[in-house]
Amino acid sequence: MRKSISTNKLSLALRRTHITILIAGLLSVLTSQDISTTEQIYRTPPQEIVDIVDAPPTPAVSISPTRDWMLIMTKPSFPSIEELAEPELRLAGLRIKPRTNGKSRIRYYTGLILKKIDDLTKKPITGIPQKGRIGNVRWSPDGKHIAFTLTLDDRIELWSADVHSGKAKRLTRKKLNSAYGSPYQWLSDSKTLVCKVIPSRRGDPPTPPKIPTGPVIRENISGKAPARTYQDLLKNPYDEELMEYYLISQIALIPLKGRDKIIGPTGLITDADPSPNSQYILIETVKRPFSYLVPINRFPRLIEVWNLKGHVVHTVADVPLAENIPISFGAVRPGKRSVYWRSDKPATLHWTEARDGGDPMVEAELRDEVFIQEAPFDNPPISLVTLANRYGGVMWGNDDLAIVRDWWWKTRNSRAILVRPSSPDTEPHVLFDRSWEDRYNDPGRPLMKPTESGTYVLQIAEDGKTLFLKGEGASPEGDRPFLDKYDSETGETNRLWRSEAPYYERFVNFYDDKKTLMIISRESPSNPRNYFLEDLISGSIYSLTDFPHPYPMLLGVQKELIQYERADGVKLNATLYLPPDYTKSEGPLPTLLWAYPREYKSADAAGQVSDSPYRFLRIYYGSPLLWLTQGFAVLDDPSMPVVGEGDEEPNDTFVEQLVSSAKAAIDEVTRRGVTDPKRVAIGGHSYGAFMTANLLAHSDLFRAGIARSGAYNRTLTPFGFQSEERTLWQAPEIYFTMSPFMHADKINEPMLLIHGEADNNSGTYPMQSERLYQALKGHGATVRLVMLPHESHGYRARESIMHMLWESAEWLNEYVKDFIPKE
């Protein structure tokens, strides 16, 4: 009996133990499970944040070519998730909305208003359907009409508005093809537009095969074809058919008055650019074979010159598939590239060809050569200039003056070279030879002016040698934009105008031919950007617009440009924001650092100031300034330079420099008495998210982190990332050290991961956040993963944005603001 009782007691004790263990196990599961399964609804952040995000955006402004009218373009608020969830095709790096045969996720306008500059009278453009989405807005060369596209439910139409009457009308019933490239261009007569239209007999889109016809096969017989990590590539023959269907176009000449005219054959036309004299059209057509490795800009293409009847009068180039371009910065495809019309001549082509095979790793004295060829293209091309660096564009003036730019990544060198197109044998003259990292010594960029044909050329003074340069005017006190006169022969400059405190001003355009009146934009921390007419002689200034402050609740925010130093002597800077009416007597605040690291070859350049204390507090949906409403101090864009001088690569010491920069920033705001160092959060988007994860893994400086749309495992981008040119196989230790995924076991601070499910950015696959979440969860970290349906690398739908902000608010409040440090 005793044995039986003892056995029963033992059995009961064991059962109790099992129950206890089971309950403990269940509690453990409940505390670590994916709680999102019970919270899949959109949430809304605090009302102060909602009010800012929902504030009407400040309109965009465009000045007419004749400088007598301003076009004010009103912007909409955020689209709904319903709109974002509409079907979308992702083909060869493109994102196409099949319903309209246009680009998906486009930015558009909701209204157009004309404003006369001399008397400020307003004239709204009437006749536009209320539900139409306005895009691709362009003035006619003579400034008498405005063309634009109108996106409706099932098509994209071409419209125009008469400036005199203010009335808009549809120009054609033909549907525009806006899936890739520009859908239309003006001819120089200001009466006709060259458009890409959908063929009337295109038929229905291809249907997916119910049964595969065979496997998808890829093969490489010989030769290297490295490629960076691209998204939305073609995957199979059905994708190829879909891309062809939605890119197939015809060219139509559509007049403001009269009948449309179809010219030339159909094709996968990506660009149709009329010559300045409107006698020819430069046509680019994509053709097979397509690639599953690279996006459409590397596909084969045929470049031709057509006349206005659609006949080919000249074949410029038959460009092959470019899968094997090296991954090094400055690598380009062999053969003709950057083919355009000279903007200062009736019909002269110019293009560039690599002299080094397009490979920057090849030793070569000359890298590129620029050619010109005049219509009717019977004579061979003329070499305009050979370049020691990679071609970076040309600004045409006249036969005696054009400026060619070149650049070289390894040295960060940028040059502006004066050439004489009428005398190609004349020795080119280097105007500027500098590091593009050096903002303090940036001479500015030459002003351009419109021509009667609708092109743009250098604005040259009557002496034939003086140019006008405008620049940001970077300095240790902040950006102060300027306008200079520049003698291209002597190199002497004469400052005409400079932004003055307490405003941040920028030159927009001259208003009169004598160049004594100019249009500028002006803003301040408490006033949004508006436009003014300023008299250079008298200094008087007249208001042209009066856009109101969109966020009155942020009036009084304290803004300061601060400078400090890293432990290794590199000078740093940031913009410090404090809530309205805050005083240090209230004590230090919880603080949010929002940053983005950048690579430099010069420590001096890394320390240069890149902001102005007088800029308006422009807030976008993901701005850290939103947290000023929640009692946080915000350190916006604190310098996170990664410097590699000489033969050193910046990423060789990426982690060490990152941590040192972050520590210097926290030390500075703590020294100022505005930050509680035990309540500091770090956050960033894209490469800033990558930075955030690294700082949490390699330091204990922060209480929590928010990482949006980042990449955390660099082995998933093995052929380079950001500014890293070396491959995983060339620098495995760099890829390992820089990957916070490899150091997930060291992240012991709460981390909020947010990512768009449809991210199209190179390298930032949604999988990057999913894998980091799994790694952190596996090590018991406090982590939350939020995947936003249908969102890309940047977020668009109002529901997504509000929910992202709600998640951020909850995270910052719980783990930073309300955190009580242990004594």
PDB file of N, CA, C and O in Angstrom, residues 42 78-87 97 105 757 787-792 795-801 803:
ATOM      1  N   TYR A  42      -4.194  48.508 -40.492  1.00  0.00           N
ATOM      2  CA  TYR A  42      -3.456  49.758 -40.556  1.00  0.00           C
ATOM      3  C   TYR A  42      -3.787  50.626 -39.344  1.00  0.00           C
ATOM      4  O   TYR A  42      -4.944  50.738 -38.941  1.00  0.00           O
ATOM      5  N   PHE A  78      -1.334  61.945 -50.544  1.00  0.00           N
ATOM      6  CA  PHE A  78      -0.900  60.587 -50.842  1.00  0.00           C
ATOM      7  C   PHE A  78      -2.040  59.738 -51.415  1.00  0.00           C
ATOM      8  O   PHE A  78      -3.192  59.863 -51.003  1.00  0.00           O
ATOM      9  N   PRO A  79      -1.723  58.839 -52.348  1.00  0.00           N
ATOM     10  CA  PRO A  79      -2.759  57.941 -52.886  1.00  0.00           C
ATOM     11  C   PRO A  79      -3.154  56.903 -51.846  1.00  0.00           C
ATOM     12  O   PRO A  79      -2.463  56.700 -50.844  1.00  0.00           O
ATOM     13  N   SER A  80      -4.244  56.230 -52.112  1.00  0.00           N
ATOM     14  CA  SER A  80      -4.726  55.203 -51.186  1.00  0.00           C
ATOM     15  C   SER A  80      -4.040  53.879 -51.480  1.00  0.00           C
ATOM     16  O   SER A  80      -3.477  53.662 -52.559  1.00  0.00           O
ATOM     17  N   ILE A  81      -4.111  52.974 -50.520  1.00  0.00           N
ATOM     18  CA  ILE A  81      -3.558  51.640 -50.728  1.00  0.00           C
ATOM     19  C   ILE A  81      -4.323  50.910 -51.829  1.00  0.00           C
ATOM     20  O   ILE A  81      -3.765  50.062 -52.530  1.00  0.00           O
ATOM     21  N   GLU A  82      -5.591  51.265 -52.011  1.00  0.00           N
ATOM     22  CA  GLU A  82      -6.382  50.664 -53.087  1.00  0.00           C
ATOM     23  C   GLU A  82      -5.774  50.977 -54.444  1.00  0.00           C
ATOM     24  O   GLU A  82      -5.666  50.114 -55.320  1.00  0.00           O
ATOM     25  N   GLU A  83      -5.350  52.238 -54.600  1.00  0.00           N
ATOM     26  CA  GLU A  83      -4.712  52.625 -55.861  1.00  0.00           C
ATOM     27  C   GLU A  83      -3.374  51.916 -56.035  1.00  0.00           C
ATOM     28  O   GLU A  83      -3.036  51.442 -57.122  1.00  0.00           O
ATOM     29  N   LEU A  84      -2.603  51.834 -54.965  1.00  0.00           N
ATOM     30  CA  LEU A  84      -1.289  51.218 -55.056  1.00  0.00           C
ATOM     31  C   LEU A  84      -1.391  49.718 -55.329  1.00  0.00           C
ATOM     32  O   LEU A  84      -0.472  49.114 -55.892  1.00  0.00           O
ATOM     33  N   ALA A  85      -2.495  49.116 -54.926  1.00  0.00           N
ATOM     34  CA  ALA A  85      -2.668  47.674 -55.080  1.00  0.00           C
ATOM     35  C   ALA A  85      -3.115  47.271 -56.479  1.00  0.00           C
ATOM     36  O   ALA A  85      -3.288  46.079 -56.750  1.00  0.00           O
ATOM     37  N   GLU A  86      -3.321  48.243 -57.366  1.00  0.00           N
ATOM     38  CA  GLU A  86      -3.727  47.904 -58.733  1.00  0.00           C
ATOM     39  C   GLU A  86      -2.650  47.056 -59.411  1.00  0.00           C
ATOM     40  O   GLU A  86      -1.473  47.151 -59.074  1.00  0.00           O
ATOM     41  N   PRO A  87      -3.053  46.212 -60.380  1.00  0.00           N
ATOM     42  CA  PRO A  87      -2.083  45.337 -61.045  1.00  0.00           C
ATOM     43  C   PRO A  87      -0.881  46.111 -61.598  1.00  0.00           C
ATOM     44  O   PRO A  87      -1.022  47.212 -62.133  1.00  0.00           O
ATOM     45  N   LYS A  97       1.958  49.941 -65.408  1.00  0.00           N
ATOM     46  CA  LYS A  97       0.556  49.736 -65.041  1.00  0.00           C
ATOM     47  C   LYS A  97      -0.174  49.293 -66.315  1.00  0.00           C
ATOM     48  O   LYS A  97      -0.372  50.095 -67.231  1.00  0.00           O
ATOM     49  N   ARG A 105       3.176  54.066 -60.254  1.00  0.00           N
ATOM     50  CA  ARG A 105       3.743  54.836 -59.144  1.00  0.00           C
ATOM     51  C   ARG A 105       4.261  56.210 -59.576  1.00  0.00           C
ATOM     52  O   ARG A 105       5.259  56.701 -59.080  1.00  0.00           O
ATOM     53  N   GLU A 757       7.121  45.502 -49.417  1.00  0.00           N
ATOM     54  CA  GLU A 757       7.112  44.162 -50.003  1.00  0.00           C
ATOM     55  C   GLU A 757       7.484  44.156 -51.480  1.00  0.00           C
ATOM     56  O   GLU A 757       7.855  43.124 -52.021  1.00  0.00           O
ATOM     57  N   MET A 787       6.216  44.526 -42.761  1.00  0.00           N
ATOM     58  CA  MET A 787       6.278  44.478 -44.217  1.00  0.00           C
ATOM     59  C   MET A 787       5.060  45.221 -44.774  1.00  0.00           C
ATOM     60  O   MET A 787       3.918  44.864 -44.471  1.00  0.00           O
ATOM     61  N   LEU A 788       5.304  46.240 -45.584  1.00  0.00           N
ATOM     62  CA  LEU A 788       4.233  47.086 -46.110  1.00  0.00           C
ATOM     63  C   LEU A 788       3.793  46.564 -47.477  1.00  0.00           C
ATOM     64  O   LEU A 788       4.566  46.589 -48.443  1.00  0.00           O
ATOM     65  N   PRO A 789       2.549  46.093 -47.600  1.00  0.00           N
ATOM     66  CA  PRO A 789       2.073  45.537 -48.875  1.00  0.00           C
ATOM     67  C   PRO A 789       2.144  46.550 -50.011  1.00  0.00           C
ATOM     68  O   PRO A 789       1.805  47.731 -49.836  1.00  0.00           O
ATOM     69  N   HIS A 790       2.617  46.086 -51.161  1.00  0.00           N
ATOM     70  CA  HIS A 790       2.635  46.840 -52.417  1.00  0.00           C
ATOM     71  C   HIS A 790       3.615  48.020 -52.429  1.00  0.00           C
ATOM     72  O   HIS A 790       3.735  48.705 -53.445  1.00  0.00           O
ATOM     73  N   GLU A 791       4.321  48.270 -51.326  1.00  0.00           N
ATOM     74  CA  GLU A 791       5.212  49.424 -51.284  1.00  0.00           C
ATOM     75  C   GLU A 791       6.572  49.087 -51.885  1.00  0.00           C
ATOM     76  O   GLU A 791       7.087  47.980 -51.730  1.00  0.00           O
ATOM     77  N   SER A 792       7.149  50.090 -52.530  1.00  0.00           N
ATOM     78  CA  SER A 792       8.462  49.950 -53.147  1.00  0.00           C
ATOM     79  C   SER A 792       9.533  50.458 -52.177  1.00  0.00           C
ATOM     80  O   SER A 792       9.330  50.492 -50.966  1.00  0.00           O
ATOM     81  N   TYR A 795       7.859  54.832 -49.876  1.00  0.00           N
ATOM     82  CA  TYR A 795       6.484  54.466 -49.583  1.00  0.00           C
ATOM     83  C   TYR A 795       5.532  55.525 -50.130  1.00  0.00           C
ATOM     84  O   TYR A 795       5.835  56.715 -50.132  1.00  0.00           O
ATOM     85  N   ARG A 796       4.339  55.100 -50.577  1.00  0.00           N
ATOM     86  CA  ARG A 796       3.430  56.021 -51.253  1.00  0.00           C
ATOM     87  C   ARG A 796       2.029  56.065 -50.672  1.00  0.00           C
ATOM     88  O   ARG A 796       1.437  57.124 -50.546  1.00  0.00           O
ATOM     89  N   ALA A 797       1.451  54.925 -50.365  1.00  0.00           N
ATOM     90  CA  ALA A 797       0.050  54.911 -49.935  1.00  0.00           C
ATOM     91  C   ALA A 797      -0.096  55.558 -48.561  1.00  0.00           C
ATOM     92  O   ALA A 797       0.730  55.359 -47.664  1.00  0.00           O
ATOM     93  N   ARG A 798      -1.177  56.321 -48.398  1.00  0.00           N
ATOM     94  CA  ARG A 798      -1.394  57.006 -47.123  1.00  0.00           C
ATOM     95  C   ARG A 798      -1.490  56.009 -45.983  1.00  0.00           C
ATOM     96  O   ARG A 798      -0.944  56.233 -44.894  1.00  0.00           O
ATOM     97  N   GLU A 799      -2.175  54.899 -46.210  1.00  0.00           N
ATOM     98  CA  GLU A 799      -2.321  53.907 -45.151  1.00  0.00           C
ATOM     99  C   GLU A 799      -0.951  53.359 -44.720  1.00  0.00           C
ATOM    100  O   GLU A 799      -0.694  53.179 -43.523  1.00  0.00           O
ATOM    101  N   SER A 800      -0.078  53.101 -45.694  1.00  0.00           N
ATOM    102  CA  SER A 800       1.259  52.576 -45.377  1.00  0.00           C
ATOM    103  C   SER A 800       2.064  53.588 -44.582  1.00  0.00           C
ATOM    104  O   SER A 800       2.735  53.252 -43.594  1.00  0.00           O
ATOM    105  N   ILE A 801       2.012  54.834 -45.028  1.00  0.00           N
ATOM    106  CA  ILE A 801       2.797  55.888 -44.377  1.00  0.00           C
ATOM    107  C   ILE A 801       2.327  56.111 -42.946  1.00  0.00           C
ATOM    108  O   ILE A 801       3.140  56.204 -42.014  1.00  0.00           O
ATOM    109  N   HIS A 803       0.766  54.015 -41.065  1.00  0.00           N
ATOM    110  CA  HIS A 803       1.094  52.859 -40.229  1.00  0.00           C
ATOM    111  C   HIS A 803       2.579  52.827 -39.899  1.00  0.00           C
ATOM    112  O   HIS A 803       2.965  52.515 -38.759  1.00  0.00           O
TER     113      HIS A 803
END
